[in-house]
Each structure stands twice: as C-alpha cells, then as structure tokens.
Amino acid sequence: MKNWFLFFLGTLGYFLYRYSTRKEKRPDFDFKFWIKDNWNELLLTFVFDLAAIIILLDPDTAIDLTKIGWFPSWLVLPVKLVGSFLLGYGGGWAVYAIFKKKVKYAQDKELNRK
C-alpha cells in the first residue's frame, strides 16, 4: 500500500512542479482549465506509470543496488518504495518530455509543409 501511495505522491509532485513553473502565471488556480489543458499528458503519464509500477511491484522483480558502482555500499534503501516514488515523478517527466518532443516535431513538420 505504501508503494501505491508513494507512486501517486510522485505523480502529484511532478504535476505540481509543472504547474508552479508554468509560463503563464494566473493568480487563481482553475482546476477545470488545468485538466482541459493537460488531460492528454496526465492520462498518458498514468498509463505509462501504472504499467511501470505494476512491473516494479511484481514479486519476480528483483533490483540489487549493490551492482551499481557509484551507489554507496553503506546505504540500504527499500528499493520498491523509492522506485515507486521515482516512477511516479520520473515517469511523468519522461512522458511529458516525449509528448512535448512529438508535438514540436508535428508542428515543425506542418510549418515546413507550408
């Protein structure tokens, strides 16, 4: 249960970060406008993150941090808990970056066609 909570906190954290660093600063928060403006990124992020978290939480998934050379051997972390949060936050970042790149590519392609 903690894994799912951390996963949703990570996803929420990413979208709150995106909201706080937006270009157009409006003094009031309009949830309906935000959902309307970001529904596709949010939905795509949840689909990607949900698939990744299901894989991470599978009992057959084993992650051994001792194989990472730069990771301190004295530090022991609950990998699935940390991974859940990072998937929520980092998954949002990755999906948004890919989505933004594809939209820019489509826009550039349309401009070059004209």
PDB file of C-alpha atoms in Angstrom:
ATOM      1  CA  MET A   1       0.000   0.000   0.000  1.00  0.00           C
ATOM      2  CA  LYS A   2       2.874   2.385   0.768  1.00  0.00           C
ATOM      3  CA  ASN A   3       4.188   1.789  -2.745  1.00  0.00           C
ATOM      4  CA  TRP A   4       0.963   2.982  -4.346  1.00  0.00           C
ATOM      5  CA  PHE A   5       0.796   6.000  -2.059  1.00  0.00           C
ATOM      6  CA  LEU A   6       4.383   6.976  -2.939  1.00  0.00           C
ATOM      7  CA  PHE A   7       3.664   6.386  -6.617  1.00  0.00           C
ATOM      8  CA  PHE A   8       0.699   8.789  -6.520  1.00  0.00           C
ATOM      9  CA  LEU A   9       2.691  11.300  -4.452  1.00  0.00           C
ATOM     10  CA  GLY A  10       5.453  11.215  -7.063  1.00  0.00           C
ATOM     11  CA  THR A  11       2.994  11.770  -9.897  1.00  0.00           C
ATOM     12  CA  LEU A  12       1.257  14.563  -7.993  1.00  0.00           C
ATOM     13  CA  GLY A  13       4.633  16.091  -7.144  1.00  0.00           C
ATOM     14  CA  TYR A  14       5.638  16.168 -10.792  1.00  0.00           C
ATOM     15  CA  PHE A  15       2.423  17.831 -11.937  1.00  0.00           C
ATOM     16  CA  LEU A  16       2.596  20.349  -9.063  1.00  0.00           C
ATOM     17  CA  TYR A  17       6.147  21.151 -10.163  1.00  0.00           C
ATOM     18  CA  ARG A  18       4.949  21.625 -13.740  1.00  0.00           C
ATOM     19  CA  TYR A  19       2.157  23.889 -12.524  1.00  0.00           C
ATOM     20  CA  SER A  20       4.475  26.027 -10.398  1.00  0.00           C
ATOM     21  CA  THR A  21       6.931  26.514 -13.278  1.00  0.00           C
ATOM     22  CA  ARG A  22       4.320  27.296 -15.928  1.00  0.00           C
ATOM     23  CA  LYS A  23       4.954  30.199 -18.303  1.00  0.00           C
ATOM     24  CA  GLU A  24       1.586  31.898 -17.962  1.00  0.00           C
ATOM     25  CA  LYS A  25       1.140  32.762 -14.293  1.00  0.00           C
ATOM     26  CA  ARG A  26      -2.525  33.232 -13.484  1.00  0.00           C
ATOM     27  CA  PRO A  27      -3.310  34.372  -9.969  1.00  0.00           C
ATOM     28  CA  ASP A  28      -6.104  31.881  -9.473  1.00  0.00           C
ATOM     29  CA  PHE A  29      -5.996  28.124  -9.918  1.00  0.00           C
ATOM     30  CA  ASP A  30      -8.678  26.861 -12.258  1.00  0.00           C
ATOM     31  CA  PHE A  31      -8.828  23.068 -12.000  1.00  0.00           C
ATOM     32  CA  LYS A  32     -11.196  22.742 -14.976  1.00  0.00           C
ATOM     33  CA  PHE A  33      -8.847  24.769 -17.187  1.00  0.00           C
ATOM     34  CA  TRP A  34      -5.822  22.808 -15.987  1.00  0.00           C
ATOM     35  CA  ILE A  35      -7.470  19.452 -16.704  1.00  0.00           C
ATOM     36  CA  LYS A  36      -8.664  20.689 -20.102  1.00  0.00           C
ATOM     37  CA  ASP A  37      -5.169  21.932 -20.947  1.00  0.00           C
ATOM     38  CA  ASN A  38      -3.267  18.880 -19.617  1.00  0.00           C
ATOM     39  CA  TRP A  39      -5.651  15.919 -19.822  1.00  0.00           C
ATOM     40  CA  ASN A  40      -3.695  14.089 -22.531  1.00  0.00           C
ATOM     41  CA  GLU A  41      -0.323  14.370 -20.731  1.00  0.00           C
ATOM     42  CA  LEU A  42      -1.928  13.350 -17.441  1.00  0.00           C
ATOM     43  CA  LEU A  43      -3.682  10.327 -18.934  1.00  0.00           C
ATOM     44  CA  LEU A  44      -0.615   9.185 -20.883  1.00  0.00           C
ATOM     45  CA  THR A  45       1.545   9.592 -17.778  1.00  0.00           C
ATOM     46  CA  PHE A  46      -0.816   7.496 -15.667  1.00  0.00           C
ATOM     47  CA  VAL A  47      -0.962   4.743 -18.293  1.00  0.00           C
ATOM     48  CA  PHE A  48       2.841   4.596 -18.566  1.00  0.00           C
ATOM     49  CA  ASP A  49       3.424   4.928 -14.812  1.00  0.00           C
ATOM     50  CA  LEU A  50       0.769   2.385 -13.926  1.00  0.00           C
ATOM     51  CA  ALA A  51       2.317  -0.218 -16.228  1.00  0.00           C
ATOM     52  CA  ALA A  52       5.797   0.502 -14.824  1.00  0.00           C
ATOM     53  CA  ILE A  53       4.655   0.330 -11.191  1.00  0.00           C
ATOM     54  CA  ILE A  54       2.883  -2.987 -11.781  1.00  0.00           C
ATOM     55  CA  ILE A  55       6.151  -4.374 -13.176  1.00  0.00           C
ATOM     56  CA  LEU A  56       8.162  -2.929 -10.282  1.00  0.00           C
ATOM     57  CA  LEU A  57       5.821  -4.372  -7.647  1.00  0.00           C
ATOM     58  CA  ASP A  58       5.695  -7.824  -9.199  1.00  0.00           C
ATOM     59  CA  PRO A  59       7.165 -10.407  -6.804  1.00  0.00           C
ATOM     60  CA  ASP A  60       9.512 -11.620  -9.559  1.00  0.00           C
ATOM     61  CA  THR A  61      11.130  -8.178  -9.901  1.00  0.00           C
ATOM     62  CA  ALA A  62      14.471  -8.033  -8.104  1.00  0.00           C
ATOM     63  CA  ILE A  63      16.614  -4.897  -8.010  1.00  0.00           C
ATOM     64  CA  ASP A  64      20.089  -5.147  -6.488  1.00  0.00           C
ATOM     65  CA  LEU A  65      21.650  -1.740  -5.837  1.00  0.00           C
ATOM     66  CA  THR A  66      24.988  -3.298  -4.840  1.00  0.00           C
ATOM     67  CA  LYS A  67      25.754  -3.807  -8.547  1.00  0.00           C
ATOM     68  CA  ILE A  68      25.805  -0.035  -9.125  1.00  0.00           C
ATOM     69  CA  GLY A  69      29.398   1.137  -8.744  1.00  0.00           C
ATOM     70  CA  TRP A  70      28.682   4.709  -7.659  1.00  0.00           C
ATOM     71  CA  PHE A  71      26.000   3.741  -5.123  1.00  0.00           C
ATOM     72  CA  PRO A  72      27.374   3.772  -1.548  1.00  0.00           C
ATOM     73  CA  SER A  73      27.522   0.260  -0.110  1.00  0.00           C
ATOM     74  CA  TRP A  74      26.676   1.533   3.381  1.00  0.00           C
ATOM     75  CA  LEU A  75      23.295   2.888   2.233  1.00  0.00           C
ATOM     76  CA  VAL A  76      20.420   0.408   2.304  1.00  0.00           C
ATOM     77  CA  LEU A  77      17.146   1.593   0.788  1.00  0.00           C
ATOM     78  CA  PRO A  78      13.730  -0.017   0.393  1.00  0.00           C
ATOM     79  CA  VAL A  79      14.102  -0.164  -3.388  1.00  0.00           C
ATOM     80  CA  LYS A  80      10.457  -0.765  -4.200  1.00  0.00           C
ATOM     81  CA  LEU A  81       9.353   2.212  -2.095  1.00  0.00           C
ATOM     82  CA  VAL A  82      11.962   4.540  -3.575  1.00  0.00           C
ATOM     83  CA  GLY A  83      11.256   3.145  -7.035  1.00  0.00           C
ATOM     84  CA  SER A  84       7.529   3.763  -6.629  1.00  0.00           C
ATOM     85  CA  PHE A  85       8.076   7.437  -5.910  1.00  0.00           C
ATOM     86  CA  LEU A  86      10.674   7.828  -8.652  1.00  0.00           C
ATOM     87  CA  LEU A  87       8.405   6.125 -11.185  1.00  0.00           C
ATOM     88  CA  GLY A  88       5.591   8.489 -10.283  1.00  0.00           C
ATOM     89  CA  TYR A  89       7.766  11.583 -10.565  1.00  0.00           C
ATOM     90  CA  GLY A  90      10.209  10.486 -13.255  1.00  0.00           C
ATOM     91  CA  GLY A  91       7.571   8.741 -15.328  1.00  0.00           C
ATOM     92  CA  GLY A  92       5.647  11.988 -15.547  1.00  0.00           C
ATOM     93  CA  TRP A  93       8.780  13.811 -16.617  1.00  0.00           C
ATOM     94  CA  ALA A  94       9.665  11.204 -19.264  1.00  0.00           C
ATOM     95  CA  VAL A  95       6.188  11.020 -20.767  1.00  0.00           C
ATOM     96  CA  TYR A  96       5.849  14.803 -20.819  1.00  0.00           C
ATOM     97  CA  ALA A  97       9.266  15.203 -22.494  1.00  0.00           C
ATOM     98  CA  ILE A  98       8.389  12.634 -25.173  1.00  0.00           C
ATOM     99  CA  PHE A  99       4.955  14.160 -25.694  1.00  0.00           C
ATOM    100  CA  LYS A 100       6.393  17.670 -25.999  1.00  0.00           C
ATOM    101  CA  LYS A 101       9.031  16.498 -28.499  1.00  0.00           C
ATOM    102  CA  LYS A 102       6.421  14.725 -30.660  1.00  0.00           C
ATOM    103  CA  VAL A 103       4.135  17.776 -30.652  1.00  0.00           C
ATOM    104  CA  LYS A 104       7.050  20.041 -31.616  1.00  0.00           C
ATOM    105  CA  TYR A 105       8.034  17.620 -34.388  1.00  0.00           C
ATOM    106  CA  ALA A 106       4.470  17.612 -35.733  1.00  0.00           C
ATOM    107  CA  GLN A 107       4.328  21.411 -35.598  1.00  0.00           C
ATOM    108  CA  ASP A 108       7.692  21.783 -37.357  1.00  0.00           C
ATOM    109  CA  LYS A 109       6.627  19.278 -39.996  1.00  0.00           C
ATOM    110  CA  GLU A 110       3.414  21.238 -40.587  1.00  0.00           C
ATOM    111  CA  LEU A 111       5.338  24.531 -40.879  1.00  0.00           C
ATOM    112  CA  ASN A 112       7.801  23.020 -43.364  1.00  0.00           C
ATOM    113  CA  ARG A 113       4.942  21.693 -45.468  1.00  0.00           C
ATOM    114  CA  LYS A 114       3.509  25.195 -45.959  1.00  0.00           C
TER     115      LYS A 114
END
